[in-house]
mmCIF file of C-alpha atoms in Angstrom:
data_model
loop_
_atom_site.group_PDB
_atom_site.id
_atom_site.type_symbol
_atom_site.label_atom_id
_atom_site.label_comp_id
_atom_site.label_asym_id
_atom_site.label_seq_id
_atom_site.Cartn_x
_atom_site.Cartn_y
_atom_site.Cartn_z
ATOM 1 C CA MET X 18 35.845 -86.376 135.816
ATOM 2 C CA LYS X 19 39.203 -85.112 134.660
ATOM 3 C CA GLU X 20 41.207 -87.008 132.105
ATOM 4 C CA LEU X 21 44.961 -87.080 132.686
ATOM 5 C CA VAL X 22 45.496 -86.415 128.978
ATOM 6 C CA ASP X 23 43.853 -82.971 129.546
ATOM 7 C CA VAL X 24 46.122 -82.035 132.429
ATOM 8 C CA PRO X 25 48.401 -79.165 131.249
ATOM 9 C CA VAL X 26 52.170 -79.162 131.503
ATOM 10 C CA LYS X 27 52.606 -75.546 130.374
ATOM 11 C CA GLY X 28 51.600 -72.321 131.910
ATOM 12 C CA LEU X 29 51.568 -73.705 135.453
ATOM 13 C CA LEU X 30 51.702 -71.306 138.392
ATOM 14 C CA LEU X 31 53.256 -73.443 141.131
ATOM 15 C CA PHE X 32 51.227 -72.291 144.086
ATOM 16 C CA LYS X 33 53.365 -71.881 147.209
ATOM 17 C CA SER X 34 52.011 -73.588 150.380
ATOM 18 C CA CYS X 35 52.531 -72.200 153.901
ATOM 19 C CA LEU X 36 52.384 -75.660 155.342
ATOM 20 C CA VAL X 37 54.883 -77.064 152.784
ATOM 21 C CA SER X 38 57.208 -74.124 153.488
ATOM 22 C CA ALA X 39 56.949 -74.411 157.216
ATOM 23 C CA GLU X 40 56.928 -78.153 157.670
ATOM 24 C CA TYR X 41 58.364 -79.887 154.578
ATOM 25 C CA PRO X 42 60.230 -77.399 152.350
ATOM 26 C CA GLY X 43 61.781 -80.350 150.574
ATOM 27 C CA ILE X 44 58.363 -80.950 148.930
ATOM 28 C CA GLU X 45 58.684 -77.643 146.968
ATOM 29 C CA SER X 46 62.341 -78.131 146.063
ATOM 30 C CA SER X 47 61.509 -81.704 144.961
ATOM 31 C CA THR X 48 58.578 -80.539 142.837
ATOM 32 C CA LYS X 49 60.683 -77.921 141.049
ATOM 33 C CA TYR X 50 63.486 -80.461 140.549
ATOM 34 C CA VAL X 51 61.052 -82.955 139.004
ATOM 35 C CA PHE X 52 59.324 -80.351 136.893
ATOM 36 C CA ASP X 53 62.694 -79.208 135.592
ATOM 37 C CA ARG X 54 63.670 -82.738 134.744
ATOM 38 C CA LEU X 55 60.442 -83.387 132.940
ATOM 39 C CA GLY X 56 60.392 -80.130 131.031
ATOM 40 C CA VAL X 57 57.248 -78.746 132.661
ATOM 41 C CA ASP X 58 56.711 -75.036 132.036
ATOM 42 C CA TYR X 59 55.989 -73.479 135.461
ATOM 43 C CA LEU X 60 56.533 -70.278 137.447
ATOM 44 C CA VAL X 61 56.731 -69.501 141.148
ATOM 45 C CA SER X 62 55.597 -65.923 141.863
ATOM 46 C CA GLY X 63 56.833 -63.889 144.760
ATOM 47 C CA GLU X 64 53.679 -61.877 144.653
ATOM 48 C CA GLN X 65 51.387 -64.865 145.431
ATOM 49 C CA SER X 66 50.057 -64.943 149.021
ATOM 50 C CA CYS X 67 48.768 -67.793 151.221
ATOM 51 C CA CYS X 68 45.427 -69.296 150.315
ATOM 52 C CA THR X 69 44.382 -68.861 154.036
ATOM 53 C CA GLY X 70 43.471 -72.582 154.199
ATOM 54 C CA MET X 71 44.887 -73.157 157.737
ATOM 55 C CA GLY X 72 43.205 -69.995 159.095
ATOM 56 C CA HIS X 73 39.990 -70.712 157.259
ATOM 57 C CA TYR X 74 39.596 -74.216 158.662
ATOM 58 C CA PHE X 75 40.478 -72.922 162.052
ATOM 59 C CA ASP X 76 37.630 -70.330 161.742
ATOM 60 C CA LEU X 77 40.020 -67.404 161.711
ATOM 61 C CA PHE X 78 39.288 -66.359 158.108
ATOM 62 C CA ASP X 79 35.638 -66.221 156.939
ATOM 63 C CA GLN X 80 34.708 -67.305 153.438
ATOM 64 C CA MET X 81 34.467 -63.722 152.117
ATOM 65 C CA THR X 82 38.063 -62.867 153.168
ATOM 66 C CA THR X 83 39.397 -66.170 151.812
ATOM 67 C CA THR X 84 37.599 -65.505 148.514
ATOM 68 C CA ALA X 85 38.973 -61.999 148.233
ATOM 69 C CA ILE X 86 42.535 -63.251 148.810
ATOM 70 C CA ALA X 87 41.939 -65.901 146.212
ATOM 71 C CA ALA X 88 40.798 -63.288 143.705
ATOM 72 C CA ARG X 89 44.034 -61.435 144.380
ATOM 73 C CA ASN X 90 46.086 -64.607 143.689
ATOM 74 C CA PHE X 91 44.123 -65.153 140.473
ATOM 75 C CA ALA X 92 45.014 -61.655 139.389
ATOM 76 C CA VAL X 93 48.729 -62.395 140.036
ATOM 77 C CA ALA X 94 48.462 -65.585 137.940
ATOM 78 C CA LYS X 95 46.752 -63.713 135.129
ATOM 79 C CA LYS X 96 49.370 -60.907 135.201
ATOM 80 C CA GLU X 97 52.175 -63.464 135.037
ATOM 81 C CA GLY X 98 50.599 -65.355 132.199
ATOM 82 C CA TYR X 99 50.604 -68.630 134.158
ATOM 83 C CA THR X 100 46.920 -69.295 134.739
ATOM 84 C CA ASN X 101 46.950 -73.046 135.454
ATOM 85 C CA ILE X 102 47.193 -72.837 139.215
ATOM 86 C CA THR X 103 48.932 -75.967 140.379
ATOM 87 C CA THR X 104 49.121 -76.792 144.093
ATOM 88 C CA MET X 105 51.405 -78.909 146.296
ATOM 89 C CA CYS X 106 48.829 -78.993 148.998
ATOM 90 C CA ALA X 107 45.334 -80.525 148.717
ATOM 91 C CA THR X 108 43.842 -77.732 150.901
ATOM 92 C CA CYS X 109 45.214 -75.046 148.577
ATOM 93 C CA TYR X 110 43.624 -76.978 145.779
ATOM 94 C CA ALA X 111 40.138 -77.111 147.399
ATOM 95 C CA ILE X 112 40.304 -73.488 148.739
ATOM 96 C CA ASN X 113 41.111 -71.991 145.409
ATOM 97 C CA LYS X 114 38.564 -74.071 143.502
ATOM 98 C CA LYS X 115 35.743 -73.119 145.907
ATOM 99 C CA ALA X 116 36.697 -69.447 145.752
ATOM 100 C CA CYS X 117 36.686 -69.552 141.976
ATOM 101 C CA SER X 118 33.278 -71.203 141.900
ATOM 102 C CA LEU X 119 31.860 -68.545 144.276
ATOM 103 C CA LEU X 120 33.316 -65.729 142.246
ATOM 104 C CA ASN X 121 31.833 -67.081 139.009
ATOM 105 C CA ASN X 122 28.411 -68.020 140.309
ATOM 106 C CA ASN X 123 27.503 -65.472 143.105
ATOM 107 C CA ARG X 124 27.042 -61.918 141.896
ATOM 108 C CA GLN X 125 26.956 -60.577 145.499
ATOM 109 C CA VAL X 126 30.353 -62.194 146.240
ATOM 110 C CA ILE X 127 32.106 -60.856 143.155
ATOM 111 C CA ASN X 128 30.605 -57.365 143.776
ATOM 112 C CA LEU X 129 31.810 -57.321 147.355
ATOM 113 C CA VAL X 130 35.303 -58.548 146.433
ATOM 114 C CA ASN X 131 35.634 -56.047 143.600
ATOM 115 C CA ASP X 132 34.224 -53.106 145.637
ATOM 116 C CA ASN X 133 36.700 -53.868 148.470
ATOM 117 C CA ALA X 134 39.567 -53.987 145.984
ATOM 118 C CA LYS X 135 38.565 -50.678 144.452
ATOM 119 C CA ASP X 136 38.100 -49.024 147.912
ATOM 120 C CA SER X 137 41.616 -50.185 148.808
ATOM 121 C CA GLY X 138 43.173 -48.693 145.652
ATOM 122 C CA LEU X 139 43.627 -52.096 144.168
ATOM 123 C CA ALA X 140 41.309 -51.911 141.190
ATOM 124 C CA ASN X 141 43.938 -53.888 139.197
ATOM 125 C CA LEU X 142 42.842 -56.911 141.247
ATOM 126 C CA LYS X 143 39.301 -56.786 140.010
ATOM 127 C CA TYR X 144 37.975 -60.238 139.108
ATOM 128 C CA GLU X 145 36.116 -60.690 135.912
ATOM 129 C CA ALA X 146 33.446 -63.428 136.072
ATOM 130 C CA ASP X 147 34.552 -66.604 134.308
ATOM 131 C CA SER X 148 38.131 -65.418 133.748
ATOM 132 C CA PHE X 149 39.138 -68.582 135.586
ATOM 133 C CA ASP X 150 37.354 -71.938 135.500
ATOM 134 C CA ASP X 151 37.154 -73.923 138.717
ATOM 135 C CA VAL X 152 37.994 -77.115 136.851
ATOM 136 C CA GLU X 153 40.144 -76.173 133.907
ATOM 137 C CA ASN X 154 42.435 -73.769 135.747
ATOM 138 C CA PHE X 155 43.154 -75.658 138.936
ATOM 139 C CA TYR X 156 45.317 -78.794 139.366
ATOM 140 C CA HIS X 157 47.234 -80.696 141.944
ATOM 141 C CA VAL X 158 50.892 -81.523 141.386
ATOM 142 C CA VAL X 159 50.018 -85.232 141.604
ATOM 143 C CA GLU X 160 47.845 -84.931 138.463
ATOM 144 C CA VAL X 161 50.775 -83.480 136.499
ATOM 145 C CA LEU X 162 53.120 -86.252 137.792
ATOM 146 C CA ALA X 163 50.528 -88.979 137.057
ATOM 147 C CA LYS X 164 50.079 -87.687 133.505
ATOM 148 C CA MET X 165 53.900 -88.054 133.059
ATOM 149 C CA ALA X 166 54.253 -91.294 134.899
ATOM 150 C CA ASP X 167 55.637 -93.218 131.923
ATOM 151 C CA ARG X 168 58.286 -90.547 131.413
ATOM 152 C CA ILE X 169 59.116 -90.672 135.146
ATOM 153 C CA GLY X 170 59.518 -94.385 134.892
ATOM 154 C CA ASP X 171 61.867 -94.092 131.932
ATOM 155 C CA LEU X 172 64.076 -91.556 133.832
ATOM 156 C CA SER X 173 64.024 -93.459 137.157
ATOM 157 C CA THR X 174 67.474 -94.427 138.400
ATOM 158 C CA ILE X 175 66.369 -96.353 141.504
ATOM 159 C CA ASN X 176 64.958 -99.878 141.497
ATOM 160 C CA PHE X 177 62.116 -99.902 144.103
ATOM 161 C CA ALA X 178 61.217 -103.490 143.489
ATOM 162 C CA GLY X 179 60.532 -105.240 146.750
ATOM 163 C CA VAL X 180 59.704 -101.997 148.555
ATOM 164 C CA LYS X 181 56.109 -102.358 149.742
ATOM 165 C CA MET X 182 54.397 -98.967 149.425
ATOM 166 C CA ALA X 183 50.872 -97.597 149.596
ATOM 167 C CA ALA X 184 49.184 -94.348 148.858
ATOM 168 C CA HIS X 185 47.191 -91.990 150.997
ATOM 169 C CA HIS X 186 45.111 -89.740 148.690
ATOM 170 C CA ALA X 187 44.108 -86.480 150.510
ATOM 171 C CA CYS X 188 40.455 -85.939 151.246
ATOM 172 C CA HIS X 189 40.582 -82.258 150.141
ATOM 173 C CA TYR X 190 41.433 -83.546 146.757
ATOM 174 C CA TYR X 191 39.091 -86.460 146.165
ATOM 175 C CA LYS X 192 36.228 -85.898 148.624
ATOM 176 C CA ILE X 193 35.431 -82.144 148.536
ATOM 177 C CA ASP X 194 35.274 -81.859 144.626
ATOM 178 C CA TYR X 195 34.940 -85.507 143.847
ATOM 179 C CA GLU X 196 33.353 -84.849 140.436
ATOM 180 C CA ASP X 197 36.452 -83.006 139.353
ATOM 181 C CA VAL X 198 39.150 -85.591 140.221
ATOM 182 C CA ALA X 199 41.164 -87.540 137.739
ATOM 183 C CA GLY X 200 40.023 -91.188 137.948
ATOM 184 C CA ASN X 201 37.533 -92.844 140.383
ATOM 185 C CA PRO X 202 37.112 -90.774 143.551
ATOM 186 C CA GLU X 203 36.017 -93.972 145.390
ATOM 187 C CA HIS X 204 39.321 -95.585 144.525
ATOM 188 C CA PRO X 205 41.868 -92.901 143.718
ATOM 189 C CA GLU X 206 45.035 -94.242 142.072
ATOM 190 C CA LEU X 207 47.079 -91.264 140.944
ATOM 191 C CA ILE X 208 49.902 -91.858 143.469
ATOM 192 C CA ASP X 209 49.757 -95.597 142.786
ATOM 193 C CA HIS X 210 50.171 -94.913 139.084
ATOM 194 C CA ILE X 211 53.440 -92.980 139.721
ATOM 195 C CA ALA X 212 54.847 -95.477 142.247
ATOM 196 C CA LYS X 213 54.219 -98.341 139.851
ATOM 197 C CA ALA X 214 55.994 -96.548 137.092
ATOM 198 C CA CYS X 215 59.043 -96.433 139.311
ATOM 199 C CA GLY X 216 58.894 -100.233 139.956
ATOM 200 C CA GLY X 217 57.414 -100.051 143.472
ATOM 201 C CA ASP X 218 55.579 -103.017 144.960
ATOM 202 C CA VAL X 219 52.357 -101.097 145.399
ATOM 203 C CA VAL X 220 49.582 -102.288 147.820
ATOM 204 C CA GLU X 221 46.605 -101.172 145.718
ATOM 205 C CA TRP X 222 43.922 -101.895 148.320
ATOM 206 C CA TYR X 223 44.127 -102.132 152.060
ATOM 207 C CA GLU X 224 41.468 -101.868 154.758
ATOM 208 C CA ASP X 225 40.557 -98.179 155.503
ATOM 209 C CA ARG X 226 42.328 -97.058 152.358
ATOM 210 C CA THR X 227 39.850 -94.136 151.888
ATOM 211 C CA LEU X 228 39.751 -93.189 155.621
ATOM 212 C CA THR X 229 40.743 -89.650 156.463
ATOM 213 C CA CYS X 230 44.194 -89.093 157.965
ATOM 214 C CA GLY X 231 42.467 -87.911 161.116
ATOM 215 C CA ALA X 232 43.959 -84.452 161.279
ATOM 216 C CA GLY X 233 40.904 -82.389 160.522
ATOM 217 C CA PHE X 234 42.926 -79.214 161.166
ATOM 218 C CA SER X 235 41.464 -78.098 164.532
ATOM 219 C CA GLN X 236 40.347 -81.685 165.283
ATOM 220 C CA ARG X 237 43.956 -82.526 165.888
ATOM 221 C CA TYR X 238 43.725 -80.238 168.907
ATOM 222 C CA VAL X 239 40.117 -79.892 170.037
ATOM 223 C CA ASN X 240 39.236 -83.603 169.603
ATOM 224 C CA ARG X 241 42.720 -85.053 169.981
ATOM 225 C CA GLU X 242 41.469 -88.517 171.138
ATOM 226 C CA MET X 243 39.131 -88.920 168.086
ATOM 227 C CA SER X 244 41.830 -87.598 165.691
ATOM 228 C CA LEU X 245 44.501 -89.993 166.860
ATOM 229 C CA LYS X 246 42.005 -92.920 166.886
ATOM 230 C CA ALA X 247 41.374 -92.371 163.181
ATOM 231 C CA THR X 248 45.100 -92.204 162.402
ATOM 232 C CA HIS X 249 45.767 -95.232 164.569
ATOM 233 C CA ALA X 250 43.150 -97.253 162.712
ATOM 234 C CA LYS X 251 44.753 -96.447 159.379
ATOM 235 C CA LEU X 252 48.225 -97.145 160.591
ATOM 236 C CA GLU X 253 47.005 -100.527 161.836
ATOM 237 C CA SER X 254 45.628 -101.324 158.387
ATOM 238 C CA LEU X 255 48.864 -100.363 156.700
ATOM 239 C CA LYS X 256 50.826 -102.465 159.169
ATOM 240 C CA ARG X 257 48.607 -105.450 158.491
ATOM 241 C CA ALA X 258 49.279 -105.025 154.787
ATOM 242 C CA GLY X 259 53.021 -105.012 155.388
ATOM 243 C CA VAL X 260 53.540 -101.468 154.024
ATOM 244 C CA GLN X 261 56.977 -99.911 154.450
ATOM 245 C CA LEU X 262 56.535 -96.605 152.615
ATOM 246 C CA VAL X 263 53.424 -94.501 152.665
ATOM 247 C CA LEU X 264 53.178 -91.834 149.890
ATOM 248 C CA HIS X 265 51.228 -88.602 150.454
ATOM 249 C CA MET X 266 50.020 -85.624 148.408
ATOM 250 C CA CYS X 267 49.128 -83.273 151.208
ATOM 251 C CA PRO X 268 51.513 -81.794 153.867
ATOM 252 C CA ASN X 269 48.804 -81.845 156.491
ATOM 253 C CA CYS X 270 48.296 -85.591 156.065
ATOM 254 C CA GLN X 271 52.005 -86.107 156.156
ATOM 255 C CA VAL X 272 52.296 -84.143 159.415
ATOM 256 C CA GLN X 273 49.578 -86.329 160.889
ATOM 257 C CA TYR X 274 51.243 -89.591 159.964
ATOM 258 C CA ASP X 275 54.856 -88.591 160.172
ATOM 259 C CA ARG X 276 54.971 -86.424 163.264
ATOM 260 C CA TYR X 277 52.224 -88.178 165.144
ATOM 261 C CA GLN X 278 53.265 -91.814 164.385
ATOM 262 C CA PRO X 279 55.600 -91.796 167.411
ATOM 263 C CA VAL X 280 52.905 -90.288 169.617
ATOM 264 C CA ILE X 281 50.451 -93.010 168.573
ATOM 265 C CA GLU X 282 53.116 -95.692 169.124
ATOM 266 C CA LYS X 283 53.484 -94.465 172.710
ATOM 267 C CA GLU X 284 49.843 -93.912 173.531
ATOM 268 C CA PHE X 285 48.558 -97.193 171.919
ATOM 269 C CA GLY X 286 51.551 -99.350 172.657
ATOM 270 C CA GLU X 287 52.201 -100.119 169.040
ATOM 271 C CA GLU X 288 55.249 -100.066 166.773
ATOM 272 C CA TYR X 289 55.213 -98.998 163.128
ATOM 273 C CA ASP X 290 58.200 -99.356 160.931
ATOM 274 C CA MET X 291 56.979 -97.053 158.246
ATOM 275 C CA VAL X 292 58.429 -94.113 156.317
ATOM 276 C CA HIS X 293 56.135 -91.246 155.176
ATOM 277 C CA MET X 294 57.068 -89.280 152.040
ATOM 278 C CA ASN X 295 55.348 -86.804 149.753
ATOM 279 C CA ILE X 296 54.886 -88.090 146.165
ATOM 280 C CA ALA X 297 57.109 -85.256 144.765
ATOM 281 C CA GLN X 298 59.854 -86.219 147.164
ATOM 282 C CA PHE X 299 59.572 -89.838 146.102
ATOM 283 C CA THR X 300 59.604 -88.866 142.486
ATOM 284 C CA ALA X 301 62.726 -86.715 142.972
ATOM 285 C CA LEU X 302 64.379 -89.554 144.677
ATOM 286 C CA ALA X 303 63.510 -91.909 141.822
ATOM 287 C CA LEU X 304 65.013 -89.457 139.336
ATOM 288 C CA GLY X 305 68.251 -89.283 141.236
ATOM 289 C CA GLY X 306 67.609 -85.963 143.011
#
């Protein structure tokens, strides 16, 4: 398990997310605003490419292609001197960690990736085994914010007392690499920790708290009924708990709750008076951004 005390606040490559940029660009601007206010040393590189997560989970990119692209992004981070890759999206987090593990532990994979880079005239993108560590070099923005929660609380300009809020911790953070998360993967509390520091009335436990958002990437489309049933079940749990604000750490989860909440209201004959917000957006709001 990670310890928040070990989460770095320097040398962070803020990894751009295609889903953040396309659906909720305010997540990136909020993250940069908060990092600036907190004095976090970070860089956004124009040379970084997509992690391929959306395409990978839609079976459009195979694992080898995804790993080769990850190796390229690792080379960009190394060249920039910002090697703590820090993501705004839980899928970017999981994709990069898996690719790093494959490169470090599978000689066939690293040879294929490096041979392809060389054949393409990109020998400068060669990956050296163990030059990145799949635990020590990969973080989610929420870990950085949770580490600095006390500082965030001190700087907060808005009193959230009386606002009943709850967290949805993304499965690609705490389920795929559960041994690497900060805290208890069976009861993740990173978002709660930040919300409490800002004075929010946090519902720490509600029925179906650890249930997936239901999106499942392609499941949202190929198994729409099953996908919406899962989301409906969780919205019902949140409603019974009287939650007004749901805080997220993954843009895909946010799309599922935010964009599909009106769809579910119509199809299931329900009404949900809930707002959905990324934790970075919430933190920026708390700091007066």
